[in-house]
mmCIF file of C-alpha atoms and ligand atoms in Angstrom:
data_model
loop_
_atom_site.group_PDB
_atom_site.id
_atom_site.type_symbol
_atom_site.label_atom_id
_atom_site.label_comp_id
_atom_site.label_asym_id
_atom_site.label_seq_id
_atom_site.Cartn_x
_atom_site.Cartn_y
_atom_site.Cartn_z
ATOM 1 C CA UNK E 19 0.000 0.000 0.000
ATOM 2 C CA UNK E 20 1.379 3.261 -0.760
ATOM 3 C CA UNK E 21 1.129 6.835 0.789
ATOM 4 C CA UNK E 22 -2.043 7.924 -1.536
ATOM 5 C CA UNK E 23 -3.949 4.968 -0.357
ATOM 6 C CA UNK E 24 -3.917 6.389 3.460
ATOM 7 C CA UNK E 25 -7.448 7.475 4.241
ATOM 8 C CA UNK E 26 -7.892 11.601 4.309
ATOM 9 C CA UNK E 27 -8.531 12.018 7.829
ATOM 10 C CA UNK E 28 -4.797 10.475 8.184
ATOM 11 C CA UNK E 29 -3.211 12.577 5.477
ATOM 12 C CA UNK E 30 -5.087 15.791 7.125
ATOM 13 C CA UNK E 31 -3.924 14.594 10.514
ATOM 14 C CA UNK E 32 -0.148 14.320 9.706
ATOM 15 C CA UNK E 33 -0.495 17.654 7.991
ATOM 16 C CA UNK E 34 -1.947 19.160 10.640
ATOM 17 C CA UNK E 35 0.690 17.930 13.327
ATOM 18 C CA UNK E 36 3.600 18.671 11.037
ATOM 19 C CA UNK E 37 2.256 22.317 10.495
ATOM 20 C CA UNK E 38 1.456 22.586 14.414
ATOM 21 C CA UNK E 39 -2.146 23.522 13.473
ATOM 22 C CA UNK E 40 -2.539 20.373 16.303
ATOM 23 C CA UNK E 41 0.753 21.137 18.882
ATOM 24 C CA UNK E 42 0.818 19.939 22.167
ATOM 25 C CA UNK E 43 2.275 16.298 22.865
ATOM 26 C CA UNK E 44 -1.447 15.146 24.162
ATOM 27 C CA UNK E 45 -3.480 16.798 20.960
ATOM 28 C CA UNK E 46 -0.900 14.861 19.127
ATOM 29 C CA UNK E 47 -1.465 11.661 20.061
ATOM 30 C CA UNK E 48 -5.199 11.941 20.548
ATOM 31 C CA UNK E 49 -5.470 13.107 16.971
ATOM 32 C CA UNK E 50 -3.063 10.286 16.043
ATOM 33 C CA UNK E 51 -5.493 7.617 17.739
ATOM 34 C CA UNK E 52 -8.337 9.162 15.958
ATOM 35 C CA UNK E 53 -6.868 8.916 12.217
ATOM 36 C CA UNK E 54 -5.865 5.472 13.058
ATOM 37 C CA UNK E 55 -9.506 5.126 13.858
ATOM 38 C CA UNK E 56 -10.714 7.142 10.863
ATOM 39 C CA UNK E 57 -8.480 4.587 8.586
ATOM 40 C CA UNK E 58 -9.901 1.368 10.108
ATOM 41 C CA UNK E 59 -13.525 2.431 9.780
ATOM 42 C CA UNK E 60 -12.641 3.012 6.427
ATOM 43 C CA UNK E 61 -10.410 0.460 5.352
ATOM 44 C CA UNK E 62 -12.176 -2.055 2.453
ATOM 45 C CA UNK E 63 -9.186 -4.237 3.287
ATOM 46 C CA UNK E 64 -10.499 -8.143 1.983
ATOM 47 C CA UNK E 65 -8.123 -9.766 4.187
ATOM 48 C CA UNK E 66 -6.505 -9.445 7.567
ATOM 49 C CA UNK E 67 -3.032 -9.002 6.211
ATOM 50 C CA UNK E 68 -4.261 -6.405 4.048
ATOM 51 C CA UNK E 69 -6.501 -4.416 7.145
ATOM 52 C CA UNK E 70 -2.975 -4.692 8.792
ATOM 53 C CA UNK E 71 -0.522 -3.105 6.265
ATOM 54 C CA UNK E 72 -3.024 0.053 5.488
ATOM 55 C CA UNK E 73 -2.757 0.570 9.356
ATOM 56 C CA UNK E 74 0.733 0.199 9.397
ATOM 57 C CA UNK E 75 1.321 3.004 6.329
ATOM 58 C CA UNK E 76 -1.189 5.007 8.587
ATOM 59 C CA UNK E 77 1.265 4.949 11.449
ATOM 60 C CA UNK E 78 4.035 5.337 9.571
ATOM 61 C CA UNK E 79 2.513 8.380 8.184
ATOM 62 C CA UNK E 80 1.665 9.307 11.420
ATOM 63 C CA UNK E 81 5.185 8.842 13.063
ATOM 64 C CA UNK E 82 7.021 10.671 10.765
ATOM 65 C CA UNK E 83 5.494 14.054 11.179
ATOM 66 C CA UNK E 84 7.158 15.038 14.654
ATOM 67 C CA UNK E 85 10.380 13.202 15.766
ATOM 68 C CA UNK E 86 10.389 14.476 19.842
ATOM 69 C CA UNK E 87 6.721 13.928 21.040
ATOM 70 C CA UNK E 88 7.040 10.503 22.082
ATOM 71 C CA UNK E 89 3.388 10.740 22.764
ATOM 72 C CA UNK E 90 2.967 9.927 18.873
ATOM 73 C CA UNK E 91 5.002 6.785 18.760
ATOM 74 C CA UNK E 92 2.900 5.558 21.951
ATOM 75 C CA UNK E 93 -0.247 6.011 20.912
ATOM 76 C CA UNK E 94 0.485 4.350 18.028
ATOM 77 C CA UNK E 95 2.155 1.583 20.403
ATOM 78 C CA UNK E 96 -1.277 1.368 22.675
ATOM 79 C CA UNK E 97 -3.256 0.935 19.746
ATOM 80 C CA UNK E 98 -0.969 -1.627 17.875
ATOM 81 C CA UNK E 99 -0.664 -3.524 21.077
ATOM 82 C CA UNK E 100 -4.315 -4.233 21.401
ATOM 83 C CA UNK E 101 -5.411 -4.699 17.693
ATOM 84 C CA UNK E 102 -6.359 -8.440 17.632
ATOM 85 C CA UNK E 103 -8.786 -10.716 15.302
ATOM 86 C CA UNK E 104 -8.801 -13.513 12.784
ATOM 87 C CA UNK E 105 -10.533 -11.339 10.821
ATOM 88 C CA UNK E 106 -11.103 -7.850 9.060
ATOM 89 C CA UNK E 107 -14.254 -6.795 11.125
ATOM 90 C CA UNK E 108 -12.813 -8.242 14.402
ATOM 91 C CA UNK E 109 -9.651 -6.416 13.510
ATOM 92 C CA UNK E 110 -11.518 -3.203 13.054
ATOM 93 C CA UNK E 111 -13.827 -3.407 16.034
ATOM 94 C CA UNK E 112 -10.428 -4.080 18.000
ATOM 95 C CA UNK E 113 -8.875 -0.382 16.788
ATOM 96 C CA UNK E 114 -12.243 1.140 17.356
ATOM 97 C CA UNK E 115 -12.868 0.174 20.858
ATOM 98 C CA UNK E 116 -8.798 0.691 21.529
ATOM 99 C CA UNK E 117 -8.402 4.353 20.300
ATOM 100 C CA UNK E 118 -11.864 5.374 21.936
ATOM 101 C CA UNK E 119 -10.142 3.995 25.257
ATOM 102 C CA UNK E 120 -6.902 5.814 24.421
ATOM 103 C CA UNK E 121 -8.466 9.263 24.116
ATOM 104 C CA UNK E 122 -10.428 8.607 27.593
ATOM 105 C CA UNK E 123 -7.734 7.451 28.907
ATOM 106 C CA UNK E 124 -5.811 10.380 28.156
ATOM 107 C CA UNK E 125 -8.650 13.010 29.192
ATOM 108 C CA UNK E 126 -8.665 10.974 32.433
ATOM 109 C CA UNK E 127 -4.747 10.905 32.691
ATOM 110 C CA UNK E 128 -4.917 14.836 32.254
ATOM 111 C CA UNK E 129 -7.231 15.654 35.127
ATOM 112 C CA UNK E 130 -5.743 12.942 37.806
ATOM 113 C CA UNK E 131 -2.342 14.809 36.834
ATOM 114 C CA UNK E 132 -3.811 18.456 37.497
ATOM 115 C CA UNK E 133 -5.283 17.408 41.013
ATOM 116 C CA UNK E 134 -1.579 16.201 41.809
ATOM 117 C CA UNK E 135 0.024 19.406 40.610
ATOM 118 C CA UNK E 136 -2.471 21.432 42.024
ATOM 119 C CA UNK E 137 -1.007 20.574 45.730
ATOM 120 C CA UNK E 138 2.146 21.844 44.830
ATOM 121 C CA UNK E 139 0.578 25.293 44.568
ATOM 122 C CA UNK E 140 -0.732 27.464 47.764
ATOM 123 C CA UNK E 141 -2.924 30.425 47.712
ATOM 124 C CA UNK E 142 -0.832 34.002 46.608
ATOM 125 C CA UNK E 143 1.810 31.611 44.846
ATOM 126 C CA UNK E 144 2.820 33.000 41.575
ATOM 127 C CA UNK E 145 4.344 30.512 38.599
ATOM 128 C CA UNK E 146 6.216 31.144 36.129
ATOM 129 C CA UNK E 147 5.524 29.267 32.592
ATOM 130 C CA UNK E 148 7.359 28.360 29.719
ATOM 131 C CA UNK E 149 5.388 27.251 26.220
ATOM 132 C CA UNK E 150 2.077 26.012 26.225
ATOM 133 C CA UNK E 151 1.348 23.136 27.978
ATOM 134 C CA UNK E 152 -2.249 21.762 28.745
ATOM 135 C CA UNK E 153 -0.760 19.211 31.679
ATOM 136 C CA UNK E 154 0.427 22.280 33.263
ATOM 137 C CA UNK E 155 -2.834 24.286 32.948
ATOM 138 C CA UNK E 156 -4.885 21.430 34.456
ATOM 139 C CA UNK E 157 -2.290 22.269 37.540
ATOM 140 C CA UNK E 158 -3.372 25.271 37.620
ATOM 141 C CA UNK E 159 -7.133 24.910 36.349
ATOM 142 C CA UNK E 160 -7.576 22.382 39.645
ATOM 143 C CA UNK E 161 -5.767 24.663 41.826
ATOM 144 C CA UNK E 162 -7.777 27.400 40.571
ATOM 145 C CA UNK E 163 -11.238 25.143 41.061
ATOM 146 C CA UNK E 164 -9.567 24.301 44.824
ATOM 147 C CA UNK E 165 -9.818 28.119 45.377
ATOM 148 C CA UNK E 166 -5.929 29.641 44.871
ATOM 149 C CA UNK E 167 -5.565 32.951 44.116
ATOM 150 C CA UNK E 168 -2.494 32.169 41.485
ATOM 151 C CA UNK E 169 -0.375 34.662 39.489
ATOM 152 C CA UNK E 170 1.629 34.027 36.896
ATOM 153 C CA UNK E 171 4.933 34.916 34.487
ATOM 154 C CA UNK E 172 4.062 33.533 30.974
ATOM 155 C CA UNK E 173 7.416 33.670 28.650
ATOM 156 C CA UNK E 174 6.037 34.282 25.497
ATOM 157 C CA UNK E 175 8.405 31.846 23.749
ATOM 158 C CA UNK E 176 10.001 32.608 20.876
ATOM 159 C CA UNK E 177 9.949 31.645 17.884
ATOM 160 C CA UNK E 178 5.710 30.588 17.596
ATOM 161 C CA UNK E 179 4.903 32.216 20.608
ATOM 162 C CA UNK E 180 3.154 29.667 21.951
ATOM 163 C CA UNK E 181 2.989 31.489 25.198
ATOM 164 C CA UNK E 182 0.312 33.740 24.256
ATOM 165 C CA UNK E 183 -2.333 30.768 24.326
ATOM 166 C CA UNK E 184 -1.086 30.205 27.809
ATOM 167 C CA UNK E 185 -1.465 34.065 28.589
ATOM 168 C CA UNK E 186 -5.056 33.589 27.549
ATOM 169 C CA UNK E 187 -5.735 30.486 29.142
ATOM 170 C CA UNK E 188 -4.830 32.211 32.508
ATOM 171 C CA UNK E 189 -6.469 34.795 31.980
ATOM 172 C CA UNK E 190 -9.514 32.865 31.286
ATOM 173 C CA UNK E 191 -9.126 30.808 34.882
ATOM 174 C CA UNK E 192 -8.727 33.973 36.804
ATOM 175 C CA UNK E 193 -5.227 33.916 36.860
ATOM 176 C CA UNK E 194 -3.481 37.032 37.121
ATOM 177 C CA UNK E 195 -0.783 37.119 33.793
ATOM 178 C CA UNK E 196 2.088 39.066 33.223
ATOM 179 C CA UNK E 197 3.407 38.288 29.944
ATOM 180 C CA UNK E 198 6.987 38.429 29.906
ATOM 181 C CA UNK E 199 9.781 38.436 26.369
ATOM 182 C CA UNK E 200 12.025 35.418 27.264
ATOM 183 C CA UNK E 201 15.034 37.199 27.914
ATOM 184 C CA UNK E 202 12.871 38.519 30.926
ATOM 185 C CA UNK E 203 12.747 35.361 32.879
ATOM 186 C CA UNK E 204 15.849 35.455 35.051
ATOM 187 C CA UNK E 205 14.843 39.077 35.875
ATOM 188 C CA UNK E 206 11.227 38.078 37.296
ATOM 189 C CA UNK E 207 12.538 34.785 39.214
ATOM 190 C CA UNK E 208 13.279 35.927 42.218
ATOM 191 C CA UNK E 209 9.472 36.667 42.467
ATOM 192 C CA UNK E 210 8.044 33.594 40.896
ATOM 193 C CA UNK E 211 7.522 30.809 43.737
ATOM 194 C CA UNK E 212 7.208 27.598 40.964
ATOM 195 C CA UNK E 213 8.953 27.256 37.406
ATOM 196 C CA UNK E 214 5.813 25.086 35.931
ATOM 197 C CA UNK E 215 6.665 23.738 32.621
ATOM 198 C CA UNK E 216 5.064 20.411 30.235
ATOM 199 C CA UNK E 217 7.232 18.155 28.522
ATOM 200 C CA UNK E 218 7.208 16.575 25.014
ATOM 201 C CA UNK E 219 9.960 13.577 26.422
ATOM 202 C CA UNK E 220 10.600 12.090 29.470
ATOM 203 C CA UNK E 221 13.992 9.724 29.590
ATOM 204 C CA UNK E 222 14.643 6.958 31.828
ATOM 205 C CA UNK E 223 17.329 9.045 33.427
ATOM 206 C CA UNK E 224 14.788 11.864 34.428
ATOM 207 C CA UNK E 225 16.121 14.020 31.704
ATOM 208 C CA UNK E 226 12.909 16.301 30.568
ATOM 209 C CA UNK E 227 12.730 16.976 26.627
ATOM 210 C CA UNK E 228 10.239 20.304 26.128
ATOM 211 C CA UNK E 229 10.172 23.689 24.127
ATOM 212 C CA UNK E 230 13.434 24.835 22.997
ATOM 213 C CA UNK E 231 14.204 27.470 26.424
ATOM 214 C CA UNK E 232 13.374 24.832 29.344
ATOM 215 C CA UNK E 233 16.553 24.218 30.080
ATOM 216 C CA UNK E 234 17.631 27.451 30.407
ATOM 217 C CA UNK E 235 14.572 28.784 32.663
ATOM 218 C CA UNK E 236 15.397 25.741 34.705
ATOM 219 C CA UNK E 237 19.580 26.458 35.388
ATOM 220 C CA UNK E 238 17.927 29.828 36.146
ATOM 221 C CA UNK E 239 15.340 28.470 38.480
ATOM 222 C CA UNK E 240 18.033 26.260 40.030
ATOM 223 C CA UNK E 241 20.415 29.592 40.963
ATOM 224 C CA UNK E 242 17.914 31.497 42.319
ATOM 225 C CA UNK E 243 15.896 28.678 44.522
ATOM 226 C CA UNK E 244 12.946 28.420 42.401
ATOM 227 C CA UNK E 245 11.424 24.628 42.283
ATOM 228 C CA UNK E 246 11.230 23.578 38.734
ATOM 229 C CA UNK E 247 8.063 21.737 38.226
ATOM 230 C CA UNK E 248 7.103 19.281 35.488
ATOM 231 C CA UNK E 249 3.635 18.076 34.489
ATOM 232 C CA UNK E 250 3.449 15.408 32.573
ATOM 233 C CA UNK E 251 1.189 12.483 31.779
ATOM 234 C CA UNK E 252 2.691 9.112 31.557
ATOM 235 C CA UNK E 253 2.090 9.171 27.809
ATOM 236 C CA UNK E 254 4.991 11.179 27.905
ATOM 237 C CA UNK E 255 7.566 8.956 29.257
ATOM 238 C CA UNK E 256 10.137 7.221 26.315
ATOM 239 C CA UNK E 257 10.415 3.503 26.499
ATOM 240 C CA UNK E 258 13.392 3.879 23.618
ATOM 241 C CA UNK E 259 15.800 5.446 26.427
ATOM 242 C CA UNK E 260 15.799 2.721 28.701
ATOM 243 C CA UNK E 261 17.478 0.547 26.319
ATOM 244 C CA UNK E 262 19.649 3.577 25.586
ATOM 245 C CA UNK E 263 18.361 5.519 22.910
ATOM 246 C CA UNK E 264 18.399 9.202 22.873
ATOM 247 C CA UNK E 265 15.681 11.306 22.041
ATOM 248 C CA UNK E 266 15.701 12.804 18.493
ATOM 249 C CA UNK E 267 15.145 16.948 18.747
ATOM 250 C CA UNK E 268 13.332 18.292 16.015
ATOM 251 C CA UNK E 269 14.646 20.742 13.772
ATOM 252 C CA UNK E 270 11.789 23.638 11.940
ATOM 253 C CA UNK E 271 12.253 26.142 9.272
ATOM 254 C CA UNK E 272 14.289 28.826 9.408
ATOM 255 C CA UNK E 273 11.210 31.169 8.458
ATOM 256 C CA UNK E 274 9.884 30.249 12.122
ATOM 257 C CA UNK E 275 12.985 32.202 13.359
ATOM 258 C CA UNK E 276 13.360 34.853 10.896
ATOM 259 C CA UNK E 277 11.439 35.493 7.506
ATOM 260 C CA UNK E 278 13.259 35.736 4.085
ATOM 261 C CA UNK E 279 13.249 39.933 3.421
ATOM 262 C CA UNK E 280 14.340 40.114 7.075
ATOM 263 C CA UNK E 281 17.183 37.588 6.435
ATOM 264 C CA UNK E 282 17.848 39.006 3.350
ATOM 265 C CA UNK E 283 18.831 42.258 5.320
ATOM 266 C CA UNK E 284 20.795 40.689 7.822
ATOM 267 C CA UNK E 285 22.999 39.011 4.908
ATOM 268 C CA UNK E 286 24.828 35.645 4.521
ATOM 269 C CA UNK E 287 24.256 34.201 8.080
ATOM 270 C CA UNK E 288 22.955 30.952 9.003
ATOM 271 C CA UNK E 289 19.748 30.450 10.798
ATOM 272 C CA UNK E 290 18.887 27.267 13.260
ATOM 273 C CA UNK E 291 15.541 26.492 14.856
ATOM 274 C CA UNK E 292 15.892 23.433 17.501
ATOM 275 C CA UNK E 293 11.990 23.003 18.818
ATOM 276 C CA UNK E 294 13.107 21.657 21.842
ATOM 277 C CA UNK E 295 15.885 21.246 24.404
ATOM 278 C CA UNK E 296 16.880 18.456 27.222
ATOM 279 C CA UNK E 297 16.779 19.734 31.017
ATOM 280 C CA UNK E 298 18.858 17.388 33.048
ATOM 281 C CA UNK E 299 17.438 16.028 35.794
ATOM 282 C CA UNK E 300 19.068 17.766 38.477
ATOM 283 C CA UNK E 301 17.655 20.881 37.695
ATOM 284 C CA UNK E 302 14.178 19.556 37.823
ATOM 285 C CA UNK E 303 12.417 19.412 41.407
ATOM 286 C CA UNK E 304 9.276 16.580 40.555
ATOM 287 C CA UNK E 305 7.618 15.557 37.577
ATOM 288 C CA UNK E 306 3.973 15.251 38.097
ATOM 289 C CA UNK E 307 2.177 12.623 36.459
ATOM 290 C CA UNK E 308 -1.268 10.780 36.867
ATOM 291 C CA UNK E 309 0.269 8.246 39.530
ATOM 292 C CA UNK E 310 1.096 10.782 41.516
ATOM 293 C CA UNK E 311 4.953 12.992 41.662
ATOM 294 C CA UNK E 312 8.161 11.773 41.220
ATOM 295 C CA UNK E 313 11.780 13.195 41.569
ATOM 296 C CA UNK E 314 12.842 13.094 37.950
ATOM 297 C CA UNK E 315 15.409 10.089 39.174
ATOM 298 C CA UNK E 316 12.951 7.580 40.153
ATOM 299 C CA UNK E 317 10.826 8.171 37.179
ATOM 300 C CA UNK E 318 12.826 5.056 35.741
ATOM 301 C CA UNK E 319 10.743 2.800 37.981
ATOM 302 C CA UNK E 320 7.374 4.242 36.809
ATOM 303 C CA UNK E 321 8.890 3.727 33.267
ATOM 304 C CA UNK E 322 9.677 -0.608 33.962
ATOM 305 C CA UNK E 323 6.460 -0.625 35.565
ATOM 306 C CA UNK E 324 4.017 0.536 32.640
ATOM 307 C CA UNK E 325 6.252 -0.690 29.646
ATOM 308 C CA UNK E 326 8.441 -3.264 31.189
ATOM 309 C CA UNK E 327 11.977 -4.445 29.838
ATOM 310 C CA UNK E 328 11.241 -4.777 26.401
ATOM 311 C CA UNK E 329 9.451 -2.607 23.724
ATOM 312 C CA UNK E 330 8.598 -2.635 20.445
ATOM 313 C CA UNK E 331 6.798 -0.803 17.999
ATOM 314 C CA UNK E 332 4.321 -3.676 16.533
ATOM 315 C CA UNK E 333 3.326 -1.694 13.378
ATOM 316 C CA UNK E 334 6.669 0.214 12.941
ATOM 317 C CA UNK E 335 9.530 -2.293 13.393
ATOM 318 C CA UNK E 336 11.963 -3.330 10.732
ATOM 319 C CA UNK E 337 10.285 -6.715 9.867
ATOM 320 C CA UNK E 338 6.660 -6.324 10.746
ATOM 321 C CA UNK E 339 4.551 -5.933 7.677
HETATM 322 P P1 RI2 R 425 0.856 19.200 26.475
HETATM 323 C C1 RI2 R 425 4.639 21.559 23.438
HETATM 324 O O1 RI2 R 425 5.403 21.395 22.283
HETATM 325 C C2 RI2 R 425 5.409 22.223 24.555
HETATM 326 O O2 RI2 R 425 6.785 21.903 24.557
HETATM 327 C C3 RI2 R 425 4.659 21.676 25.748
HETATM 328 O O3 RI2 R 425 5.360 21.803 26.976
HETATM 329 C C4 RI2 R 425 4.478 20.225 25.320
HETATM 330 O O4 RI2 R 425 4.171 20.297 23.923
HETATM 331 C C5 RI2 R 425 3.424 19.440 26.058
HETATM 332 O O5 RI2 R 425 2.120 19.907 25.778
HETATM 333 P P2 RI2 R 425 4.829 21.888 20.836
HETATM 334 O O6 RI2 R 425 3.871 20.812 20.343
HETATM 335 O O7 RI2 R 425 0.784 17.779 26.007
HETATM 336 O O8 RI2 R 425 4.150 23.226 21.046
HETATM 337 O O9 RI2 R 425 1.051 19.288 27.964
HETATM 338 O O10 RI2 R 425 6.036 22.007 19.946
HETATM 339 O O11 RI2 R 425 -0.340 20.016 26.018
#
């Protein structure tokens, strides 16, 4: 099966993650488990082998689109895992009743995490927040529902300025924003009381993977006193890394950074756009997920326990039709 077999919604899907119309590692893997969805409702496959290879160019398709949200490949993994049947229908009801669990599971995941997170903050505290993350905001949203007064620092974050929908979504809980350049941050610590920040990785060493500027915020955080906070579902965490792969950071277009009459005035210089960057773990204070907080260290046991020793990608490994 080749690419212009893939059913629309999957081809709109992968489009729409590579363009960051849908951003946000938990978008991203709900709207992965719907296409796959989308493509087995679809699928006019005669034969089991058949149902199986148009999911597999789906997830390919899928995969390929953002490199550092491991969020994709495990959705993809959660789905593959559980897609059983002699034949086509079985095989189809299997994917339907899987990626309808996914995406509760996930909506579930993302309020359990926010009621953890939220008793890190006390009434009067004031966060500071890097990126848009919506595991972060359900921190805040439950903290907010738990009756905290909350202020916050929201970088803007250059180059998309992804902070702005944060700004808004603050604003919109009650929260009172100051919107901040990035450079700004280190000036503004010394009053924040919580660096709260998502993640689009999590390694088996703790390391947090998340929007290009964490890392920096968190040395930052670490010099002045500030605890570095990380809220981040379990979909989040890498199964790769235990085994001792790194995570691959994704690289965007130049024209994110600078566009071409600008660059044209600047002259002959080159231009780089990393998405994200890797905090080490000692900077980071806990990493909130839906079983509860961890210190980024011990986040390798919460890894062995929910994927175990061994891991592969059903759909995606070398081999697998
Ligand atoms: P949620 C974003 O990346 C940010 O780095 C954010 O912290 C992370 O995804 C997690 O987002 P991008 O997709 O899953 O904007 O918490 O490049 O919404």
């Amino acid at each position: 099966m080749d690419s212009q077999d893939l059913h629309p919604a999957v081809e709109t899907a992968a489009e729409d993650i590579a363009s960051m119309e849908i951003r946000g590692a938990a978008a991203i893997a709900a709207t992965a488990a719907a296409a796959l969805r989308a493509q087995a409702e679809a699928s006019d496959a005669e034969t089991p082998e058949a149902f199986r290879a148009e999911l597999l160019a789906a997830a390919r398709r899928l995969r390929e689109t953002r490199p550092t949200a491991v969020s994709l490949p495990n959705a993809i993994r959660y789905v593959a895992s559980r897609t059983e049947g002699d034949s086509v229908p079985a095989l189809r009801e299997s994917v339907v009743v899987s990626t309808t669990a996914f995406e509760a599971r996930l909506e579930r995941a993302q309020s359990e995490l926010g009621r953890v997170g939220a008793n890190r903050l006390q009434n009067g505290d004031t966060i500071m927040t890097h990126c848009h993350s919506t595991d972060a905001l359900a921190c805040v949203e439950a903290a907010v529902e738990g009756g905290k007064e909350l202020s916050a620092f929201v970088k803007e974050t250059r180059p998309r300025q992804q902070g702005h929908i944060t700004a808004r979504a603050l604003a919109e809980l009650g929260v009172s924003v100051t919107l901040i350049v990035d450079s700004a941050a280190r000036h503004y610590l010394d009053e924040a009381d919580h660096v709260l920040v998502g993640a689009d990785s999590i390694a088996a060493d703790g390391s947090v993977i998340n929007k290009i500027g964490t890392s920096g915020l968190a040395v930052n955080a670490r010099e002045r006193g500030v605890p570095v906070v990380v809220a981040a579902q379990t979909i989040k965490l890498h199964p790769e890394t235990l085994t001792g792969h790194t995570v691959e950071i994704e690289t965007r277009d130049e024209r994110e950074v600078v566009d071409d009459e600008a660059r044209a005035g600047i002259g002959d210089v080159a231009v780089a756009n990393p998405a994200f960057d890797v905090t080490p773990p000692r900077y980071v204070d806990a990493i909130v997920t839906e079983s509860g907080q961890f210190p980024p260290e011990s986040v390798v046991t919460l890894m062995r326990e929910l994927f175990g020793e061994e891991h592969r990608d059903p759909w995606l490994d070398a081999g697998v039709p």
